[in-house]
Tab-separated table of C-alpha atoms and ligand atoms in Angstrom:
chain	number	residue	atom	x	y	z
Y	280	UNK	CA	21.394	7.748	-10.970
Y	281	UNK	CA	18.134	6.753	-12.520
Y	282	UNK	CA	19.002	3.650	-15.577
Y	283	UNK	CA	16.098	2.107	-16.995
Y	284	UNK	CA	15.520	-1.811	-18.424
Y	285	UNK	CA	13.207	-3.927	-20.078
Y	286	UNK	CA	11.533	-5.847	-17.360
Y	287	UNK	CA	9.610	-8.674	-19.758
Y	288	UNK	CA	6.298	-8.739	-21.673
Y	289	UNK	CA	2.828	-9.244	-20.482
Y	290	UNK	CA	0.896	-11.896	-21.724
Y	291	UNK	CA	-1.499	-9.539	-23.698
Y	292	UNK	CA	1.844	-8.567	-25.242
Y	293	UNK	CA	3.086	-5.426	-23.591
Y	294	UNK	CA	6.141	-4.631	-23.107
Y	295	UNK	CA	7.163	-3.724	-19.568
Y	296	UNK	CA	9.948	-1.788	-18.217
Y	297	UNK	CA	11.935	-1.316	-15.065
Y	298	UNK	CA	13.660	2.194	-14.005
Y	299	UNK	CA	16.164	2.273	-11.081
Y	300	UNK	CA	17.102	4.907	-8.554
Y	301	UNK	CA	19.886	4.249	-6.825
Y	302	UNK	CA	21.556	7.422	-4.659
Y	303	UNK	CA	25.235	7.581	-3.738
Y	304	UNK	CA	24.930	5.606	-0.787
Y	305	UNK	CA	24.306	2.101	-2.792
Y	306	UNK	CA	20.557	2.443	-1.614
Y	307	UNK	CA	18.094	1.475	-4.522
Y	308	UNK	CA	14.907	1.218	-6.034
Y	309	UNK	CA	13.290	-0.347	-8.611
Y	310	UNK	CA	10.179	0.641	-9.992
Y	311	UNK	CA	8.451	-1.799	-12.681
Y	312	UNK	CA	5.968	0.018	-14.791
Y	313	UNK	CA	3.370	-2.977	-14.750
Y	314	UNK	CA	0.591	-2.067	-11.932
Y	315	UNK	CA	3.781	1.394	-11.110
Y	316	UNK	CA	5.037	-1.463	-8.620
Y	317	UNK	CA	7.746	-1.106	-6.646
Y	318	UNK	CA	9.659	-4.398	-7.059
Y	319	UNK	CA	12.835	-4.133	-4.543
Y	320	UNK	CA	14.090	-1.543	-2.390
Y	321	UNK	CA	17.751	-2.450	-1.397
Y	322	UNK	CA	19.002	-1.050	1.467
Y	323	UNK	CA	21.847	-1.225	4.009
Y	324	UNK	CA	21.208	-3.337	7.697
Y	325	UNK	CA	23.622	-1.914	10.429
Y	326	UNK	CA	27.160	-3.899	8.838
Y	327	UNK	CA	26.331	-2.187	5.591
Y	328	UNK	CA	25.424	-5.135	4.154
Y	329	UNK	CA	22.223	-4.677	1.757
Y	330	UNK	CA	19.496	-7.013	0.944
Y	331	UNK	CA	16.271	-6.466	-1.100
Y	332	UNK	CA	13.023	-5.578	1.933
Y	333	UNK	CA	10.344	-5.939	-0.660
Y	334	UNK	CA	8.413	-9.096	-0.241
Y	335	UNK	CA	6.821	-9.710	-4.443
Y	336	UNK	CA	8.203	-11.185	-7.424
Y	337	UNK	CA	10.840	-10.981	-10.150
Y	338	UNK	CA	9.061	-12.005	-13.213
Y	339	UNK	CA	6.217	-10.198	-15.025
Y	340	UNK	CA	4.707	-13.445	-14.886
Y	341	UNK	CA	4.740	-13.665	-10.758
Y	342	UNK	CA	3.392	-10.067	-10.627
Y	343	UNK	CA	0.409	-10.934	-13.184
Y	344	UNK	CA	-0.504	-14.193	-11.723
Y	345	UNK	CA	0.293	-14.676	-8.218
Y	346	UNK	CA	0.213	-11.436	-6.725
Y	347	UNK	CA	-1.873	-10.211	-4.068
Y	348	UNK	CA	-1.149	-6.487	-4.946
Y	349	UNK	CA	2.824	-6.938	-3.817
Y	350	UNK	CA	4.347	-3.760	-4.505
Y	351	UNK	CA	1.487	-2.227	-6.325
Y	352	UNK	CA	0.177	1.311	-7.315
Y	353	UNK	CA	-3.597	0.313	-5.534
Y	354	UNK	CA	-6.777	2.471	-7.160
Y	355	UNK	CA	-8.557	4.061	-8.084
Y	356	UNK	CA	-10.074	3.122	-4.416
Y	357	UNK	CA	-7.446	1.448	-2.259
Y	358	UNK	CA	-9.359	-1.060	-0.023
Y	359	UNK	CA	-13.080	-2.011	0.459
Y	360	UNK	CA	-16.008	-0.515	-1.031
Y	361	UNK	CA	-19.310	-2.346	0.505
Y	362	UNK	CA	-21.046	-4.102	-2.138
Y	363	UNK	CA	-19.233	-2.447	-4.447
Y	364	UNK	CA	-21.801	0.242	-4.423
Y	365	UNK	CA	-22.022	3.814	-3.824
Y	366	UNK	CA	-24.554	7.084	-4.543
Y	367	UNK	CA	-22.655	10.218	-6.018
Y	368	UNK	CA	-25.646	12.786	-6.175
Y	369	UNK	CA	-28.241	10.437	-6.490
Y	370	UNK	CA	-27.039	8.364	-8.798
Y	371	UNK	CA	-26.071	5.041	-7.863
Y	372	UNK	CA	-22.427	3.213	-8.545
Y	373	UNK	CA	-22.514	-0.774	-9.270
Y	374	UNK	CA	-18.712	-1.462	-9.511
Y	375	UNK	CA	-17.105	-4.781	-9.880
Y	376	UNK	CA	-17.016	-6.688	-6.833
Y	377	UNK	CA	-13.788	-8.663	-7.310
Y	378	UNK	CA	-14.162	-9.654	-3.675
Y	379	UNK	CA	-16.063	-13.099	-2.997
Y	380	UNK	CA	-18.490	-11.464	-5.858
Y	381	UNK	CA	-19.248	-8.942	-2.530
Y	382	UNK	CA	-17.091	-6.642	-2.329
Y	383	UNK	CA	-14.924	-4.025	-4.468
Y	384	UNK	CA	-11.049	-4.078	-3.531
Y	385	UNK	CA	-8.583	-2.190	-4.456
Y	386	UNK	CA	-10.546	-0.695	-7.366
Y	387	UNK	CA	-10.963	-3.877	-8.802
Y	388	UNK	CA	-7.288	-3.960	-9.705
Y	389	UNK	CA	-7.615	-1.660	-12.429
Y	390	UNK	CA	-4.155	0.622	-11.873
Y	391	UNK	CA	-2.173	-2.449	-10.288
Y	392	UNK	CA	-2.747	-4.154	-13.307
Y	393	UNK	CA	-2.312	-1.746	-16.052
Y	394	UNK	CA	0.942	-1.240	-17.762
Y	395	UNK	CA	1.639	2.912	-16.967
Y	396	UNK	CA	3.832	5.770	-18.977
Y	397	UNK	CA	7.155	6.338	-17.769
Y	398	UNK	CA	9.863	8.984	-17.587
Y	399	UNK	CA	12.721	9.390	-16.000
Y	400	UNK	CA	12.605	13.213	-14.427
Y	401	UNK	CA	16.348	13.086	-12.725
Y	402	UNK	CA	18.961	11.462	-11.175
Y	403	UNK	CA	16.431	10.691	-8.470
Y	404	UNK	CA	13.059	10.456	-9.813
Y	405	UNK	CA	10.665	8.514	-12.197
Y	406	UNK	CA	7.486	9.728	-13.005
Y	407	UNK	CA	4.462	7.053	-14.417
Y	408	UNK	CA	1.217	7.913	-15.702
Y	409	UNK	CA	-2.390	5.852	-16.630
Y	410	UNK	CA	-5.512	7.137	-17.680
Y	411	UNK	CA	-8.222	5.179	-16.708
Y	412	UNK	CA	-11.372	5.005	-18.875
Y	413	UNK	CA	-15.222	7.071	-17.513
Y	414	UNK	CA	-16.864	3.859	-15.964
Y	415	UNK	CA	-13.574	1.236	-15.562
Y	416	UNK	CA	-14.916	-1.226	-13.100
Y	417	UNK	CA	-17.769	1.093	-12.143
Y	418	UNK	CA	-16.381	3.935	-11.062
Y	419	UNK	CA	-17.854	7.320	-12.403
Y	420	UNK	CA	-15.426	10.156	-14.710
Y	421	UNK	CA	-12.076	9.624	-16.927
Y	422	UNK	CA	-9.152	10.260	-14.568
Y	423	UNK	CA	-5.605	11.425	-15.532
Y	424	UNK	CA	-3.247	9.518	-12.850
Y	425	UNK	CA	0.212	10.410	-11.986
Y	426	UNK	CA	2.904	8.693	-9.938
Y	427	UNK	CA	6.038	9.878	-8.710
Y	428	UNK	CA	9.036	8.090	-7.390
Y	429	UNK	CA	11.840	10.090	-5.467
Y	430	UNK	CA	14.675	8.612	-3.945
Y	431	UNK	CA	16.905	11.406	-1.786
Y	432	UNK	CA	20.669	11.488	-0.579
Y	433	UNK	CA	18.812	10.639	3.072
Y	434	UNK	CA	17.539	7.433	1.836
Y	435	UNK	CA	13.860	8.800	1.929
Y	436	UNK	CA	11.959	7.126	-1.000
Y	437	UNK	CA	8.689	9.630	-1.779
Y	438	UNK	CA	5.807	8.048	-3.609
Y	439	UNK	CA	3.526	11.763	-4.716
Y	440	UNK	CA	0.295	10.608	-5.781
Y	441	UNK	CA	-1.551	12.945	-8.450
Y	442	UNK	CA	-5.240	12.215	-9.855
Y	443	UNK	CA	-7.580	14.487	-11.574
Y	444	UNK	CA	-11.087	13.314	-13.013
Y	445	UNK	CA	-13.268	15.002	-15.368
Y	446	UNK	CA	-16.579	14.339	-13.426
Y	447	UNK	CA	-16.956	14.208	-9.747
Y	448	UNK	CA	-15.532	11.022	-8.784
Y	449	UNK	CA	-14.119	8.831	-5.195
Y	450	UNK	CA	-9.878	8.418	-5.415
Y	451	UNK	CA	-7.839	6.844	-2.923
Y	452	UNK	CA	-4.434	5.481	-3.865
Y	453	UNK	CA	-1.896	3.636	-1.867
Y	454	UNK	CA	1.073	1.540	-2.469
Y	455	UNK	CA	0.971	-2.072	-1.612
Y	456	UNK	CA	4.364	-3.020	-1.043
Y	457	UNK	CA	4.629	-5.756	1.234
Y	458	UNK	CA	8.064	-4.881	3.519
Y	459	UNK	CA	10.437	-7.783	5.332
Y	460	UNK	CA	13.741	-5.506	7.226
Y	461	UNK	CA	15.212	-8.231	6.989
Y	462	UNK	CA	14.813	-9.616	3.638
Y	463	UNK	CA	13.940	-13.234	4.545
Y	464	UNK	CA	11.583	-15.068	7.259
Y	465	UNK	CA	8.833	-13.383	8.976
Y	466	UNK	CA	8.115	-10.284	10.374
Y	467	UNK	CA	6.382	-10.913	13.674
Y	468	UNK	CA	9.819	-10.128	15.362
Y	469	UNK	CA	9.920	-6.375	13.786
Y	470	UNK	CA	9.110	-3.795	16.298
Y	471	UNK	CA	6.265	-1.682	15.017
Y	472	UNK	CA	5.075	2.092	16.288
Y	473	UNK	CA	1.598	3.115	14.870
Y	474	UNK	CA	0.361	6.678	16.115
Y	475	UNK	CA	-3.104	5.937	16.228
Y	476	UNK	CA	-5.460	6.356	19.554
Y	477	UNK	CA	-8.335	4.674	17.180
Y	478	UNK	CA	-8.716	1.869	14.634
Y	479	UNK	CA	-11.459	1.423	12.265
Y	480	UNK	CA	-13.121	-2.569	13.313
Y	481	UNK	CA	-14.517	-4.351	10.438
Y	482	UNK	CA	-17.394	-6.626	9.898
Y	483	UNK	CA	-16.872	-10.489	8.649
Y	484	UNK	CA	-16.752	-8.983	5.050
Y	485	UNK	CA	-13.807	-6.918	6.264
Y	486	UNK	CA	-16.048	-3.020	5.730
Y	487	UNK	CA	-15.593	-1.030	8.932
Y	488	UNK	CA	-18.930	-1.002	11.017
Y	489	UNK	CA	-18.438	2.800	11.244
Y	490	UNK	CA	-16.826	2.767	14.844
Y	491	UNK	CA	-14.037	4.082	15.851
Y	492	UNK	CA	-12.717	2.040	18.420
Y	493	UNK	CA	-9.601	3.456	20.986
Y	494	UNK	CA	-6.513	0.860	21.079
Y	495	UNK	CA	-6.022	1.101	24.842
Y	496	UNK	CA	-5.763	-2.152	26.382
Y	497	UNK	CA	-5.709	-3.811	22.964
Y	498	UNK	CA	-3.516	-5.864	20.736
Y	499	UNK	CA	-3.620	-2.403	18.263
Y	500	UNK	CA	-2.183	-0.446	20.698
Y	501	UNK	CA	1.023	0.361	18.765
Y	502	UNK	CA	1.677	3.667	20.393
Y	503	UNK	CA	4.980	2.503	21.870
Y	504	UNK	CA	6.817	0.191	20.147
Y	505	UNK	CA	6.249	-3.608	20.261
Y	506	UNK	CA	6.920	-6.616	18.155
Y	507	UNK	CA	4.151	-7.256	15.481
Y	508	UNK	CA	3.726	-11.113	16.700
Y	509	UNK	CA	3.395	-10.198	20.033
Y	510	UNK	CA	-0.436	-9.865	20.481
Y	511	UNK	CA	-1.196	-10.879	16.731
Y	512	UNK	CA	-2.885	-14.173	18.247
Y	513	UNK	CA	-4.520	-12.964	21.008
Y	514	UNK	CA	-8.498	-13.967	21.545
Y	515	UNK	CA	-9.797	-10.883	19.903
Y	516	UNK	CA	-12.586	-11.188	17.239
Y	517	UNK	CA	-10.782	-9.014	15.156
Y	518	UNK	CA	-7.839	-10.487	14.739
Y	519	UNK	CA	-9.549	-13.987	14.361
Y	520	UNK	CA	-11.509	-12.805	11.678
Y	521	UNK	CA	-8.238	-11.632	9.755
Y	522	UNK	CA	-6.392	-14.020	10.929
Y	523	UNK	CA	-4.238	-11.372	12.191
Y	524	UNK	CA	-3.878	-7.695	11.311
Y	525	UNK	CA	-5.734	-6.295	8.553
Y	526	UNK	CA	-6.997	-3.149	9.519
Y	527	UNK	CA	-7.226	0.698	9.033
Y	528	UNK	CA	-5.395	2.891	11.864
Y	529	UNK	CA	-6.765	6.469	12.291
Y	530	UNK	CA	-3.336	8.546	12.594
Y	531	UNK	CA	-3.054	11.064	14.724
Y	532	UNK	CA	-2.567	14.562	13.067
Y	533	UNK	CA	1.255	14.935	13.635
Y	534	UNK	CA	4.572	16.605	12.454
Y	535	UNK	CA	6.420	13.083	12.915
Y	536	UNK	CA	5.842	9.732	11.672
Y	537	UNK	CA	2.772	7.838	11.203
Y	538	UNK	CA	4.630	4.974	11.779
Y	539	UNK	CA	7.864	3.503	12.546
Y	540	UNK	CA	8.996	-0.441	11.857
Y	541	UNK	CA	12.237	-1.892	13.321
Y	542	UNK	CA	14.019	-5.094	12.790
Y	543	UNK	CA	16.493	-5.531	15.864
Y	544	UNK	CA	18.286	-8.483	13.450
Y	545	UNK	CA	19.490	-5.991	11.014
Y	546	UNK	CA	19.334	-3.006	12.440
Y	547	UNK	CA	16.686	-2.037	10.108
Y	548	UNK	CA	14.514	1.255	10.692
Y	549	UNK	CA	11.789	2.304	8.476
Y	550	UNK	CA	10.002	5.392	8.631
Y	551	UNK	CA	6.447	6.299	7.213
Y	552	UNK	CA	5.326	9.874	6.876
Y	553	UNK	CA	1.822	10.565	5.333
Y	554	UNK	CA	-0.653	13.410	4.951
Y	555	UNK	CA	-3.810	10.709	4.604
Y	556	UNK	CA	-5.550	10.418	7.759
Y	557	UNK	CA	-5.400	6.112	8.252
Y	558	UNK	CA	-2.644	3.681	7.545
Y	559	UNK	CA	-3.673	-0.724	7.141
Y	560	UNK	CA	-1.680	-2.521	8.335
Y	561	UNK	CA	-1.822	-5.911	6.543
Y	562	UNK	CA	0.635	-8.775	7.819
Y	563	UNK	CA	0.015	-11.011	4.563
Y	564	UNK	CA	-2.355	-13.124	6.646
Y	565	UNK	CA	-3.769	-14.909	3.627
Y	566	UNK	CA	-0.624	-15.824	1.941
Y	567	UNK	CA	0.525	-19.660	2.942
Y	568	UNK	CA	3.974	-20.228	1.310
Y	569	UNK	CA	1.993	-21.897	-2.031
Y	570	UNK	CA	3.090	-19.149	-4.260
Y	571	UNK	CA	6.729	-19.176	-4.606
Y	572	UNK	CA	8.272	-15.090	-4.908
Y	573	UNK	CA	11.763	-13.887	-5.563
Y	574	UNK	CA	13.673	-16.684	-6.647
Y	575	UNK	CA	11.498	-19.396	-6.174
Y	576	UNK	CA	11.319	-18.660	-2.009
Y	577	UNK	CA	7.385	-19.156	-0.928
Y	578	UNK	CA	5.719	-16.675	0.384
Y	579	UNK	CA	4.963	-17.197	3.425
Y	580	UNK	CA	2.305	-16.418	5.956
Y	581	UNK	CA	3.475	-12.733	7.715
Y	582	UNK	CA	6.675	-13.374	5.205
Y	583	UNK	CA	6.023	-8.993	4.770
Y	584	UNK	CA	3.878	-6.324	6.408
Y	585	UNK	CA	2.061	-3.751	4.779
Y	586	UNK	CA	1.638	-0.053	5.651
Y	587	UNK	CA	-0.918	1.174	3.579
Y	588	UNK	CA	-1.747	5.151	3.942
Y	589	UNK	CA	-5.287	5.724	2.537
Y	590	UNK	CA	-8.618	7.524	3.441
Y	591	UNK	CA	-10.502	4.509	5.575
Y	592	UNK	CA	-12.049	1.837	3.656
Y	593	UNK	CA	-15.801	1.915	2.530
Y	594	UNK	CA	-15.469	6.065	2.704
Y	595	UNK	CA	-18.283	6.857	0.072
Y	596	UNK	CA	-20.759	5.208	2.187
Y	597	UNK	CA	-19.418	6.310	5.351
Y	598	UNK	CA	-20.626	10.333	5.801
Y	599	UNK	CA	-18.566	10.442	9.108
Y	600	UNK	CA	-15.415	9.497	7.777
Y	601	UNK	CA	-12.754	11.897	6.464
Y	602	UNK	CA	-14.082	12.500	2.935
Y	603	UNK	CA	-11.997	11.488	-0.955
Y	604	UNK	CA	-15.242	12.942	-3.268
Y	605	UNK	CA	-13.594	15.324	-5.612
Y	606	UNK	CA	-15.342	17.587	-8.075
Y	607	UNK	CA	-14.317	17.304	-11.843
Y	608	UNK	CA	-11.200	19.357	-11.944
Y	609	UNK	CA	-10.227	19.140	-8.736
Y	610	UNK	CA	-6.872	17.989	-7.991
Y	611	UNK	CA	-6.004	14.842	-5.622
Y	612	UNK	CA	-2.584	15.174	-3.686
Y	613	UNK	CA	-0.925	13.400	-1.450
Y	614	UNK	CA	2.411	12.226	-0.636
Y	615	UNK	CA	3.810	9.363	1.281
Y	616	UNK	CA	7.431	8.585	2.368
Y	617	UNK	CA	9.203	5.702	3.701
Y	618	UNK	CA	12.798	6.764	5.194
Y	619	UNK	CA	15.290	3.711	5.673
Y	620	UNK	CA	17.958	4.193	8.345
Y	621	UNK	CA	19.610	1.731	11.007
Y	622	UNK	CA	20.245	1.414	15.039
K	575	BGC	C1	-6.384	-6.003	2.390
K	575	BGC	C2	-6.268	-7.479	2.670
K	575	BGC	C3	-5.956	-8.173	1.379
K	575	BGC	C4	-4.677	-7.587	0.816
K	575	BGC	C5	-4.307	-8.180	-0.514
K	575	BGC	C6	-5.074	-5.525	1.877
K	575	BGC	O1	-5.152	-4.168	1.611
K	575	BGC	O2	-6.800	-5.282	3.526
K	575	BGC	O3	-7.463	-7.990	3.199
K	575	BGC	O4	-5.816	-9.561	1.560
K	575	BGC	O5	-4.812	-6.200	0.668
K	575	BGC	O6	-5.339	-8.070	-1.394
């Protein structure tokens, strides 16, 4: 059953809506089509008893004020570009550096931020659209965007990213939701599974150095299951400099999950599947319990964890990275999906 809502009006006067999927099992969705952010996802812990695992806000206002990309459709380049520069056939990029004026992140905000087209396609899906501008925050070529949102019988919930530009252009889209398994506290007591040998270290501004550093004997060795907060403080320069987790995983190429996240509380299992070749994992680090979320509780610091599937950050200027150029014409595909079950 897809039913859709008015959600509220931005301050710039636009009206935005929210669609929900919601399967025959009770689990549900909802999609809000300001920044094509997924709001709540409510699902059942192991006594059947559901509660809403998305860590973000329930006002239009929250999601254009406080957010820190909670639940987001991130582009047109998820993450860091260095400098906010890059050179597409000579030609040089200067893109808005909505990082500490140094950086660009998440594509300046451009797609989170933009209210997107929406249509329901079935009982199960929603489908949004943007186009954004030749030269929005930078960035070289107009490019068509499409987003869709599949919930199946399985409790699988697909997010099928879809871009085409009409000049050569850099795309790399992720969702930014920001998940809790159990609805409330922190996470540093969810088990997590990343399969990833590597992870991409990052310089004080965040930008990978360009090495490709193995996990063994680290605090990112998430190969076999552990609890997020059990190494997160450990006397690594990493994780000091991001006060915790905040980088890209290179995932191994694999029929079976990129990642797995379990909350022994609930009973909670969450699934990631991915054909991108790196995941960040982001532990809201930053946040500090001064913005208040869903009904007025603060956001607190690791109150959610992200799993964000992407190409690595800084890719343009990184040759030896897995590449997200694309010609004008050419298609960008990729598909994501989080599957919810219990133990
Ligand atoms: C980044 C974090 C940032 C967060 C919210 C993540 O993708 O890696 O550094 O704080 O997004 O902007």
């Amino acid at each position: 059953m897809t039913v859709k809502k008015p959600f509220g009006t931005t301050e710039g006067g636009e009206q935005v809506d929210l669609f929900t999927i919601e399967n025959s099992s009770g689990t549900a969705v909802d999609i809000i089509t300001y920044g094509a952010t997924v709001n709540s996802i409510f699902t059942a812990d192991r006594n059947g008893d559901k509660a809403d695992i998305i860590m973000g806000f329930d006002t239009i206002e929250g999601h254009e004020k406080l957010s820190n990309y909670q639940g987001m459709t991130v582009g047109r380049y998820a993450n860091r570009i260095a400098d906010g520069k890059f050179t597409l056939d000579g030609t040089v990029y200067d893109l808005v550096r909505n990082e500490k004026g140094i950086t660009c992140l998440h594509g300046g905000g451009e797609l989170s931020h933009a209210v997107w087209k929406a249509i329901i396609v079935d009982d199960s899906s929603v489908e949004m659209t943007y186009t954004s501008p030749d030269g929005a925050m930078g960035f070289p070529g107009k490019v068509d965007f499409k987003v869709t949102f599949t919930l199946y019988e399985d409790n699988s919930f697909k997010i099928d990213y879809f871009a085409v530009s009409d000049k050569k252009t850099v795309i790399n889209m992720t969702n930014h939701a920001y998940f809790n398994l159990a609805g409330k506290g922190d996470i540093l007591g969810h088990e997590l599974m990343i399969n990833a040998d590597c992870f991409t270290p990052t310089d004080a501004n965040s930008i990978p150095t360009g090495e490709l550093r193995s996990v063994e004997g680290t605090a990112f060795d998430f190969r076999k299951p552990k609890p997020i907060g059990r190494d997160i403080g450990e006397n690594d320069e990493q994780l000091i400099q991001c006060k915790g987790y905040d980088h890209n995983f290179c995932l191994n190429e694999s029929d079976g999950p990129a990642a797995v996240a379990y909350d022994p509380q609930s009973g909670r299992v969450m699934e990631v599947f991915t054909d991108l070749p790196g995941v960040q994992l982001y532990c809201a680090n930053f946040l500090d319990g001064t913005r208040a979320g869903k009904k007025g509780v603060p956001l607190i610091k690791h109150c959610g964890f992200c799993l964000e599937t992407q190409f690595y950050p800084n890719t343009p200027n990184m040759p030896d990275f897995p590449q997200c150029t694309y010609d004008a014409g050419e298609k960008y595909e990729s598909s994501t999906v989080f599957r919810f079950s219990v133990k």
